[in-house]
Coordinates of C-alpha atoms in Angstrom, one line a residue:
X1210 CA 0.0 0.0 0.0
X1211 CA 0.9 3.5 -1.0
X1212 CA 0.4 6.5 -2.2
X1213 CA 0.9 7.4 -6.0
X1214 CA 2.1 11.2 -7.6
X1215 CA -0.8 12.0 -10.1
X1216 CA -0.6 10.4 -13.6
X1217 CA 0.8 12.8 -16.9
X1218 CA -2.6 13.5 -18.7
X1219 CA -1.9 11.3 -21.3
X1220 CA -4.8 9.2 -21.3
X1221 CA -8.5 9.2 -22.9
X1222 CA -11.6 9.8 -21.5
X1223 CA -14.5 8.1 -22.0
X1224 CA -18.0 9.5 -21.1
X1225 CA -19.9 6.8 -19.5
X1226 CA -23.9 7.4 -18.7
X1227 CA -25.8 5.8 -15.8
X1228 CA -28.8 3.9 -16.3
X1229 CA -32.1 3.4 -14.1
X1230 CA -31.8 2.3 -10.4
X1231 CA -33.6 0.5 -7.6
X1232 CA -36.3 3.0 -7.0
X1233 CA -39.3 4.1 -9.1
X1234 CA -40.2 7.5 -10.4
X1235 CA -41.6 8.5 -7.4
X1236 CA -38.6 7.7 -5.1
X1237 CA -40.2 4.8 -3.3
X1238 CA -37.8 1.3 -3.2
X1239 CA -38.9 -1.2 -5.7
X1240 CA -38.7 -4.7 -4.8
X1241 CA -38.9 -6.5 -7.8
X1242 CA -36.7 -4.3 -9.1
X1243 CA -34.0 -5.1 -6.1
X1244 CA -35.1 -8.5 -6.7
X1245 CA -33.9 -8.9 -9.9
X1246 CA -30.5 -7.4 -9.2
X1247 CA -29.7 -9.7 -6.3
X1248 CA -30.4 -12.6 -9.0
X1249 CA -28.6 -10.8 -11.5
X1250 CA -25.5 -10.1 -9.5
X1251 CA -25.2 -14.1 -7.5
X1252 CA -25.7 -15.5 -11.3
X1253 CA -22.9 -13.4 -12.9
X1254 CA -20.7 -14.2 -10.2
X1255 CA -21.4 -17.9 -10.4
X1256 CA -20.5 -17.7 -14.1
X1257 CA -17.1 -15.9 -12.6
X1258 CA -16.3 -18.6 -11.0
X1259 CA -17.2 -21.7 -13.8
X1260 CA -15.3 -19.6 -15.6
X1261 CA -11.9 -20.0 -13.4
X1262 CA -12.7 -23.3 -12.4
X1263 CA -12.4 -24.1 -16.1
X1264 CA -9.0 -22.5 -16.8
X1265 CA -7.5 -22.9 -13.5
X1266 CA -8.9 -26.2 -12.5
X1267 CA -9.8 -25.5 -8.8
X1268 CA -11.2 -22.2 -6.5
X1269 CA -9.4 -20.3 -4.4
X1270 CA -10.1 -21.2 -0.5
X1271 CA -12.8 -19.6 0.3
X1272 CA -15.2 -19.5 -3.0
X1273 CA -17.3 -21.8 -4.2
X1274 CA -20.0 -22.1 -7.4
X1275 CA -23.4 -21.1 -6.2
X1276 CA -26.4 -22.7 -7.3
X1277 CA -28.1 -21.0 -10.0
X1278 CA -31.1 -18.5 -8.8
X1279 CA -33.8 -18.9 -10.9
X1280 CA -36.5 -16.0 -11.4
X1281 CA -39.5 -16.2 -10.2
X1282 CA -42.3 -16.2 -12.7
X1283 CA -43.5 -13.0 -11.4
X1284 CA -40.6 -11.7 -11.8
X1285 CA -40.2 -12.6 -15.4
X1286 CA -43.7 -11.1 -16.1
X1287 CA -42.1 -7.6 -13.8
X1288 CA -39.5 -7.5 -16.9
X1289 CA -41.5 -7.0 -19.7
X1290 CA -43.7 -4.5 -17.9
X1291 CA -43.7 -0.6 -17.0
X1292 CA -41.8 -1.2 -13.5
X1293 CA -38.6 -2.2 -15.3
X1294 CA -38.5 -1.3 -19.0
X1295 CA -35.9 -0.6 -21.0
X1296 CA -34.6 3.3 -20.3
X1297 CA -31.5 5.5 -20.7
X1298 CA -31.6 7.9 -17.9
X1299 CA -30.8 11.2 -17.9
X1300 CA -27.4 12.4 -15.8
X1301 CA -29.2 15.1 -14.4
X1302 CA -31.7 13.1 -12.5
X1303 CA -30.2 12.2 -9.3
X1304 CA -30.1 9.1 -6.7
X1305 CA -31.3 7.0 -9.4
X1306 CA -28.0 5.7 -11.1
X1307 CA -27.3 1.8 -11.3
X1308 CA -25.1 1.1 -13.7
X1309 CA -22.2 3.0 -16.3
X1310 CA -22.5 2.6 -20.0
X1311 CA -20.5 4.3 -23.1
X1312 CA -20.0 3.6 -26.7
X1313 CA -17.3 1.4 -28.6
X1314 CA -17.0 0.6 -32.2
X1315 CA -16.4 -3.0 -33.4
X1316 CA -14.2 -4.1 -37.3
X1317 CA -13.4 -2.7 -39.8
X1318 CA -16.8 -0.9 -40.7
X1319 CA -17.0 0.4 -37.0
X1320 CA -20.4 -1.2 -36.3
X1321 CA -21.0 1.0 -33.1
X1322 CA -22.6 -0.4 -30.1
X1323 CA -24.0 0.8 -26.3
X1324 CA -21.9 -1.1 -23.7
X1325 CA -21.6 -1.7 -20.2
X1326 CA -17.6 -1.2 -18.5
X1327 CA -17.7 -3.8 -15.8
X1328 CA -14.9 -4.5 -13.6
X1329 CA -16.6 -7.2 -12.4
X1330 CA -16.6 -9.7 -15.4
X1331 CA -13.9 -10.3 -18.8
X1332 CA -15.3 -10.7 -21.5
X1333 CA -16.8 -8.8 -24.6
X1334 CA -20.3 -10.2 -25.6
X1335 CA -22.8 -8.4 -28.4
X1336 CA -26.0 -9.7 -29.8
X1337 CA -25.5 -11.1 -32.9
X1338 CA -26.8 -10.5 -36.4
X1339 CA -28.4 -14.1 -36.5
X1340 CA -30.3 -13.0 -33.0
X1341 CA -33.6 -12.8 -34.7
X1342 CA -35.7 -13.5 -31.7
X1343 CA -37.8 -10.5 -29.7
X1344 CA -35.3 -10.4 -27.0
X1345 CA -32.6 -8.7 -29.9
X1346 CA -35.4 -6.7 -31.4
X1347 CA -33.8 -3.0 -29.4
X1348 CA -30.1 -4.0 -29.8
X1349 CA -27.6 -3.4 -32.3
X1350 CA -26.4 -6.2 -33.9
X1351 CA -23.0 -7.2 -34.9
X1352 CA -22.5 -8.4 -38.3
X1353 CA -19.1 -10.0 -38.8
X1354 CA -19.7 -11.0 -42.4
X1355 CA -19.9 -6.8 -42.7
X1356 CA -16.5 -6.2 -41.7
X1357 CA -13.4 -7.8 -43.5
X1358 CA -11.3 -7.5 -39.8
X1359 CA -13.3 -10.2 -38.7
X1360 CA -12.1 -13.7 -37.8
X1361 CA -14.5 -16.6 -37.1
X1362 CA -12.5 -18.5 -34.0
X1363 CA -12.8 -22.3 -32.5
X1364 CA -15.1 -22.3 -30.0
X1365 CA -18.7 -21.4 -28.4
X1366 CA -19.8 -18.5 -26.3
X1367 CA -22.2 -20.0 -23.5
X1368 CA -23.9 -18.3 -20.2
X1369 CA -26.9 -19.4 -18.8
X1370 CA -29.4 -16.6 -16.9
X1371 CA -31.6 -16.9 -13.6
X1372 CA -34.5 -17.1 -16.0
X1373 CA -33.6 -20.1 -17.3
X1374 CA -32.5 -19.3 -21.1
X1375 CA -28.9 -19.5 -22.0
X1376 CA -27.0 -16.7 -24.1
X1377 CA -24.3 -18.1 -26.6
X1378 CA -23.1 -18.1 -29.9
X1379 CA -19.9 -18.2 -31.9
X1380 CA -16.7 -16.4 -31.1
X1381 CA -14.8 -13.8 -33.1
X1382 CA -11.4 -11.9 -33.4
X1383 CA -12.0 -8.5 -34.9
X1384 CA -10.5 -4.5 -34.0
X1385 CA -12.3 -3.0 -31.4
X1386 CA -12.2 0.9 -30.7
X1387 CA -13.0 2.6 -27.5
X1388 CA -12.8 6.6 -28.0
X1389 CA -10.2 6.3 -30.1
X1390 CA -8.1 3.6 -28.7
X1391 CA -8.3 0.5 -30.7
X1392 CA -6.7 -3.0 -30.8
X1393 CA -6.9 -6.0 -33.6
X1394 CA -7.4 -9.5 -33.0
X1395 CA -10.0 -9.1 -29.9
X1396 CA -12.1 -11.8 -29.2
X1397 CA -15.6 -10.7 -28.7
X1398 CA -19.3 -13.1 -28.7
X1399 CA -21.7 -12.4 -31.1
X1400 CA -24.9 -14.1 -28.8
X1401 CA -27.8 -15.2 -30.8
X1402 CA -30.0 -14.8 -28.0
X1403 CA -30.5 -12.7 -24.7
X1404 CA -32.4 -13.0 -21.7
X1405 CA -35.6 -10.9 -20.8
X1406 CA -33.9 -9.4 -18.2
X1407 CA -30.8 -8.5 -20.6
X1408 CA -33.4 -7.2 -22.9
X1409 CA -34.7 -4.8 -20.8
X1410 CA -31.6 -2.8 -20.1
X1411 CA -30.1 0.1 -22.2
X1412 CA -27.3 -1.2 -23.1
X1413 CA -26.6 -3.6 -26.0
X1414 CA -23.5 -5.8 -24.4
X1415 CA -20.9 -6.3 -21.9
X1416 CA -16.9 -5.1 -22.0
X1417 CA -15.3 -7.2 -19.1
X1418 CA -12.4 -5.3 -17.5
X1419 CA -11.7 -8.0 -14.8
X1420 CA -8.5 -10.5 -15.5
X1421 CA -8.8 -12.9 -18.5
X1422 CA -8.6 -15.8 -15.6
X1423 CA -12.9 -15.2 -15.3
X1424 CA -13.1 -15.2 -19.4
X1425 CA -15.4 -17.5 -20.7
X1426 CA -13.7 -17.1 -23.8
X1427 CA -10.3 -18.1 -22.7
X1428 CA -8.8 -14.8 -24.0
X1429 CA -7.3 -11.7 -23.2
X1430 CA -9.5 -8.7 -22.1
X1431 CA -9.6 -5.5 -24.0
X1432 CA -7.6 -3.5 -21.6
X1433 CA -5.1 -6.7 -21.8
X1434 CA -4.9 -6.8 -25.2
X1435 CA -4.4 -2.6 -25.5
X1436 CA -1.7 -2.6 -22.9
X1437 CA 0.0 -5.9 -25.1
X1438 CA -0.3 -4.2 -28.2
X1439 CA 1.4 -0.8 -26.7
X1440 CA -1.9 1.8 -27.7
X1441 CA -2.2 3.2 -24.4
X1442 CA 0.4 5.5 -22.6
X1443 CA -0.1 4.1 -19.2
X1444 CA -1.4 0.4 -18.0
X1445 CA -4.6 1.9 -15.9
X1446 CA -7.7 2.9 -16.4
X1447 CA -9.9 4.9 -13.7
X1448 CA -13.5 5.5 -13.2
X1449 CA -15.2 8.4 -12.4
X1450 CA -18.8 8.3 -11.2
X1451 CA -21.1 11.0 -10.9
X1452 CA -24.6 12.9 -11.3
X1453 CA -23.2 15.0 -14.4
X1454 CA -19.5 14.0 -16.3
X1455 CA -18.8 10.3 -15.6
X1456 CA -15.9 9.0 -17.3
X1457 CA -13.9 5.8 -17.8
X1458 CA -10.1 6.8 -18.4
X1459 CA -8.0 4.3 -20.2
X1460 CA -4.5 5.3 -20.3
X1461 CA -3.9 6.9 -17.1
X1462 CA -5.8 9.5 -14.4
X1463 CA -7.4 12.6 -15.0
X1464 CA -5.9 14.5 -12.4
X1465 CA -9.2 17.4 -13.3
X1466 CA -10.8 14.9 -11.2
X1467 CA -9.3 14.2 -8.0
X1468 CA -7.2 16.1 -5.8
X1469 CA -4.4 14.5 -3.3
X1470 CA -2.3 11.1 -3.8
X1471 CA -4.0 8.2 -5.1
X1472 CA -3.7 5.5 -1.9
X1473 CA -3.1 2.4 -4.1
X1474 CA -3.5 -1.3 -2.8
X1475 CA -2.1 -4.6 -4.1
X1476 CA -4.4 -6.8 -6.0
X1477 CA -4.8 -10.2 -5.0
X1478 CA -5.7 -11.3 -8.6
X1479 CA -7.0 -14.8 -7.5
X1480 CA -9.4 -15.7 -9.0
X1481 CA -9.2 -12.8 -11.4
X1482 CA -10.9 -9.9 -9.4
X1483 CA -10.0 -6.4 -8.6
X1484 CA -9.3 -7.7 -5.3
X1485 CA -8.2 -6.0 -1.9
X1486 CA -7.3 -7.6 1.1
X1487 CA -7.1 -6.6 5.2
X1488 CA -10.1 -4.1 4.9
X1489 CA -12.1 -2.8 7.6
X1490 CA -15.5 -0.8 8.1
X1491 CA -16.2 2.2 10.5
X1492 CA -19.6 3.7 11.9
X1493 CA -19.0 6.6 13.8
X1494 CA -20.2 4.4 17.0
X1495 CA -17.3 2.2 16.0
X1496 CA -14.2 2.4 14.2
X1497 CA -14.0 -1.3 13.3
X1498 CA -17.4 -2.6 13.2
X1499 CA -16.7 -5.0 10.7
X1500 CA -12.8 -6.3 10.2
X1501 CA -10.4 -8.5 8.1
X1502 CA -12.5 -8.4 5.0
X1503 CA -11.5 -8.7 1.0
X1504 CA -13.1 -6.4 -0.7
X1505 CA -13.6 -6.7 -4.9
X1506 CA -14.7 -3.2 -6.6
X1507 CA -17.3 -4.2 -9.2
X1508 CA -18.5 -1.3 -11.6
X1509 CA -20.9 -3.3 -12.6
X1510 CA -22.5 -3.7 -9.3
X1511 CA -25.2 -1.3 -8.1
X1512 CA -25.2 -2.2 -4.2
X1513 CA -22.6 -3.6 -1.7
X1514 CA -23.1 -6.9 -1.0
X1515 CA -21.1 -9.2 2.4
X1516 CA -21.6 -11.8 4.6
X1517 CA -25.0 -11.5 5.9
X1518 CA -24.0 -11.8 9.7
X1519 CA -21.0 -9.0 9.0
X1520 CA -23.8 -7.1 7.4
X1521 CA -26.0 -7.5 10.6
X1522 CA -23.7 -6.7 12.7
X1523 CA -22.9 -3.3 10.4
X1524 CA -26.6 -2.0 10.5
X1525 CA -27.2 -2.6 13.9
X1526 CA -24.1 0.1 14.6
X1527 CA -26.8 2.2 12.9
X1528 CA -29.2 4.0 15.4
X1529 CA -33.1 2.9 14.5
X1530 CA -31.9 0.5 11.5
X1531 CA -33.6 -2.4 10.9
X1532 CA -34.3 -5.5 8.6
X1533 CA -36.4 -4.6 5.5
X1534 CA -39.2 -7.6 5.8
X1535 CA -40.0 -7.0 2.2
X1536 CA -36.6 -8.6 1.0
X1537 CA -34.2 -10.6 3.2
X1538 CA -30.3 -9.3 3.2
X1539 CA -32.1 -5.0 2.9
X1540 CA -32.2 -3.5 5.6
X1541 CA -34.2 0.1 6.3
X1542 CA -33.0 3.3 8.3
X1543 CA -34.9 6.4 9.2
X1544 CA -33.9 8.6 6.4
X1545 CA -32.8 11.6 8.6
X1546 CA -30.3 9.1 10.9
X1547 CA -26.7 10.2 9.5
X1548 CA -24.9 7.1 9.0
X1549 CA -20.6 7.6 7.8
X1550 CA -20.4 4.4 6.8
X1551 CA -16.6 4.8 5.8
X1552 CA -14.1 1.5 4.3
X1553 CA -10.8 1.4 4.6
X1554 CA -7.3 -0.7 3.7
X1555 CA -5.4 0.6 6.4
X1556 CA -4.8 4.1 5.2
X1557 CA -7.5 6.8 5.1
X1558 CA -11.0 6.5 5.7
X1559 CA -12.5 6.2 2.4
X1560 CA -16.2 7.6 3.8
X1561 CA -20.1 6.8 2.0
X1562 CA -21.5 9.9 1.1
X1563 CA -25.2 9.4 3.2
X1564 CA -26.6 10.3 -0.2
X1565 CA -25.4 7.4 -1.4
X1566 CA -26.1 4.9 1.1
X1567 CA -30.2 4.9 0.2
X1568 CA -31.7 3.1 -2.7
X1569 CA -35.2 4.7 -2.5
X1570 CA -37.8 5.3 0.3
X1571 CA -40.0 2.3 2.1
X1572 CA -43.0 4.3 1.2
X1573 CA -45.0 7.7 1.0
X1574 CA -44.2 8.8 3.9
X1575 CA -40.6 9.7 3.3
X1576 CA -39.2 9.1 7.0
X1577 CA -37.7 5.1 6.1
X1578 CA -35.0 4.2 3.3
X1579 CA -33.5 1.2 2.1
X1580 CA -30.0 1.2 3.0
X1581 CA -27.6 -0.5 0.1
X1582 CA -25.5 -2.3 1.7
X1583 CA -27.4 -6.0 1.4
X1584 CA -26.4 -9.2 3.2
X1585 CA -25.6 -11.5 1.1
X1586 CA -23.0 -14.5 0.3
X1587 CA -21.8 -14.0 -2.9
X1588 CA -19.0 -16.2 -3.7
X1589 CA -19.2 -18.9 -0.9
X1590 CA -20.3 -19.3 2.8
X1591 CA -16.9 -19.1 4.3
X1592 CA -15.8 -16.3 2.3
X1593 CA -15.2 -13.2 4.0
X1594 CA -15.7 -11.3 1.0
X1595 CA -17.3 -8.3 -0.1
X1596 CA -18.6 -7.1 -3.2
X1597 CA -18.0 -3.2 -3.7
X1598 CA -19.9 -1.0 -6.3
X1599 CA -20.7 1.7 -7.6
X1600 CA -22.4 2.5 -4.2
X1601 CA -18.8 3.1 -2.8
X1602 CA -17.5 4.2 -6.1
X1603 CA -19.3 7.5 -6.9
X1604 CA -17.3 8.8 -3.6
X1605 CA -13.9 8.0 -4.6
X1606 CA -11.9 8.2 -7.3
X1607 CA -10.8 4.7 -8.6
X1608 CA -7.7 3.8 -10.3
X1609 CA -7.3 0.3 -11.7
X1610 CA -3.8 -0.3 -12.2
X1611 CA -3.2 -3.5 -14.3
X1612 CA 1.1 -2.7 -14.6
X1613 CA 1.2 -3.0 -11.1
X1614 CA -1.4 -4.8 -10.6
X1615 CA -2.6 -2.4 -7.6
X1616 CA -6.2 -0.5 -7.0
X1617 CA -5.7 2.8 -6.1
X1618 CA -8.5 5.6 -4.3
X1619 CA -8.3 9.6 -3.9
X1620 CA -10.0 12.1 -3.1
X1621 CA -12.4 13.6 -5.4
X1622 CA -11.8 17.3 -6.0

């Protein structure tokens, strides 16, 4: 651990947009909606780890494959309905961010596409041209026979979703360009089918920008392969998150951005996560409620998820917080309480804005929130980990440095 000098500016920046959250229109918390990201988030993580089992041939101590969670049929009905439709939401509209999307380019034609940046997973999947089916009818497509880069590999693309269908379809080598930085030979999936709850989001596929040991395709990510083929100055990129301006930066820091060092932390990269080890998290009751904890930063996580009992014992450090009965792991607090919910890694206290901390009220009556910090195992039983995302990441500014292999905060300015 240790602090960094600010990065030359010699990198690009990407603006990334933030897409709907947990909470409906009118500010209350909505279930199904939390629901489905819980799912979401156990199933991509299970993938993760099928993934690493199958180049690596065992876990690391600690993790395990979870059973698939299935939706419920309710659930399935929630997608295609009002509550949780497709949207792109606008930057201005506060406390109702989720997730970070941007725009890349794909071969030689530059078939553009909307994509999710996601620490949390490595590979780069689109929908195909041959996806004829309803669940591809708001996507762009990618069409290799349209671009004379393209390279049809050995090989199948496969995931299967809580819903029960199974996204997979051939894999590729073509260029791929993000703002201006591109690399050739990339392997990508072009999926011939999506789930309904895929089909429902804004964005049209997935840019992994974990380690290539979670790949499903057995390849090298895109930051990987740019840092290998020498088209970015520096071997980091850094995330910015925020109501108005988000950013990904490949090639560096924006130093506009943040003001201070950059505390960096070594990467434990088994089993291929941004992951930090010896954390702790402090209440203002306690300065170590919760101790000796790895910690992976996930942009493509909305919440933070942990061991449920390390979560208890973390929200009952919170005056007048209690279990959410509508969902098991949530947990509710009275809206005015001021929590400080603050991580750290053995350097500074890296606090939880309390503006942050809510995903949406209980009801009309605006006195209860929903905190998001959820309790829930993740990678195994006896893991201590914890899944960070964007929840902790709009207060920080997040340096991922893959030279040094180190994860680095500071302060924003």
């Amino acid at each position: 651990m240790g602090p960094g000098p600010k990065s030359p500016e010699a990198g690009i920046s990407v603006p990334i947009h933030r897409r709907s959250g947990l909470a409906d229109s009118n500010g209350i918390f909505n279930v199904d909606k939390a629901r489905v990201d819980v799912i979401m988030t156990v199933n991509k993580h299970r993938r993760n780890m099928m993934n690493y089992l199958s180049t690596q041939g065992s876990l690391p101590e600690g993790f395990e494959i979870k059973p698939l969670l299935a939706l419920p049929v309710n659930l399935l009905q929630t997608l295609t309905s009002t509550n949780i439709k497709r949207q792109s939401v606008p930057l201005t509209d506060e406390n109702n961010d989720e997730l970070w999307d941007g725009h890349i380019s794909i071969g030689s034609n530059a078939q553009e596409f909307i994509i999710d940046f996601d620490t949390g997973s490595s590979d780069l999947w689109v929908p195909s041209s041959n996806c004829t089916d309803s669940s591809c009818s708001s996507k762009k497509k990618y069409d290799s026979s349209a671009s004379s880069s393209s390279e049809a590999q050995s090989g199948t693309f496969s995931i299967q979703y809580g819903d029960g269908s199974t996204a997979s379809g051939p894999i590729f080598a073509d260029s791929v360009t993000v703002a201006g930085i591109s690399v050739t030979g990339q392997h990508l999936a072009a999926v011939t089918n999506i789930s309904d709850s895929v089909a429902q989001t804004s964005f049209d596929g997935i840019l992994g920008m974990g380690y290539s040991t979670l790949s499903n395709l057995g390849a090298p990510t895109f930051f990987e392969t740019a840092v290998k083929q020498g088209v970015v100055s520096s071997p980091e990129f850094s995330f910015f998150l925020s109501p108005n301006g988000s950013e990904l930066y490949i090639g560096g820091t924006n130093s506009q951005l943040y003001t201070g060092d950059i505390e960096f932390h070594d990467v434990n990269t088994s089993p291929g996560y941004w992951k930090i080890s010896d954390g702790s998290i402090s209440v203002p009751s306690n300065a170590s409620v919760v101790s000796g904890i790895d910690t992976i930063v996930d942009s493509g996580t909305t919440l933070i998820y942990g061991p449920p009992d390390a979560v208890k014992t973390l929200w009952a450090s919170i005056p007048g917080a209690s279990a959410y009965d509508a969902e098991p792991g949530f947990y509710m607090y009275p809206c005015n309480q001021t929590l400080g919910v603050s991580f750290s890694w053995g350097g500074k206290n890296w606090n939880i804005p309390d503006e942050h901390m809510s995903t949406g009220l209980t009801d009309g009556s605006g006195q209860n929130c929903v905190g998001a910090i959820v309790g829930q195992n993740i990678f195994g039983s006896s893991s201590p980990t914890w899944l960070v995302g964007d929840t902790f990441m709009k207060g920080v500014y997040s340096v991922f440095n893959l030279g040094n292999n180190q994860l680095g905060f500071a302060q924003l300015a």
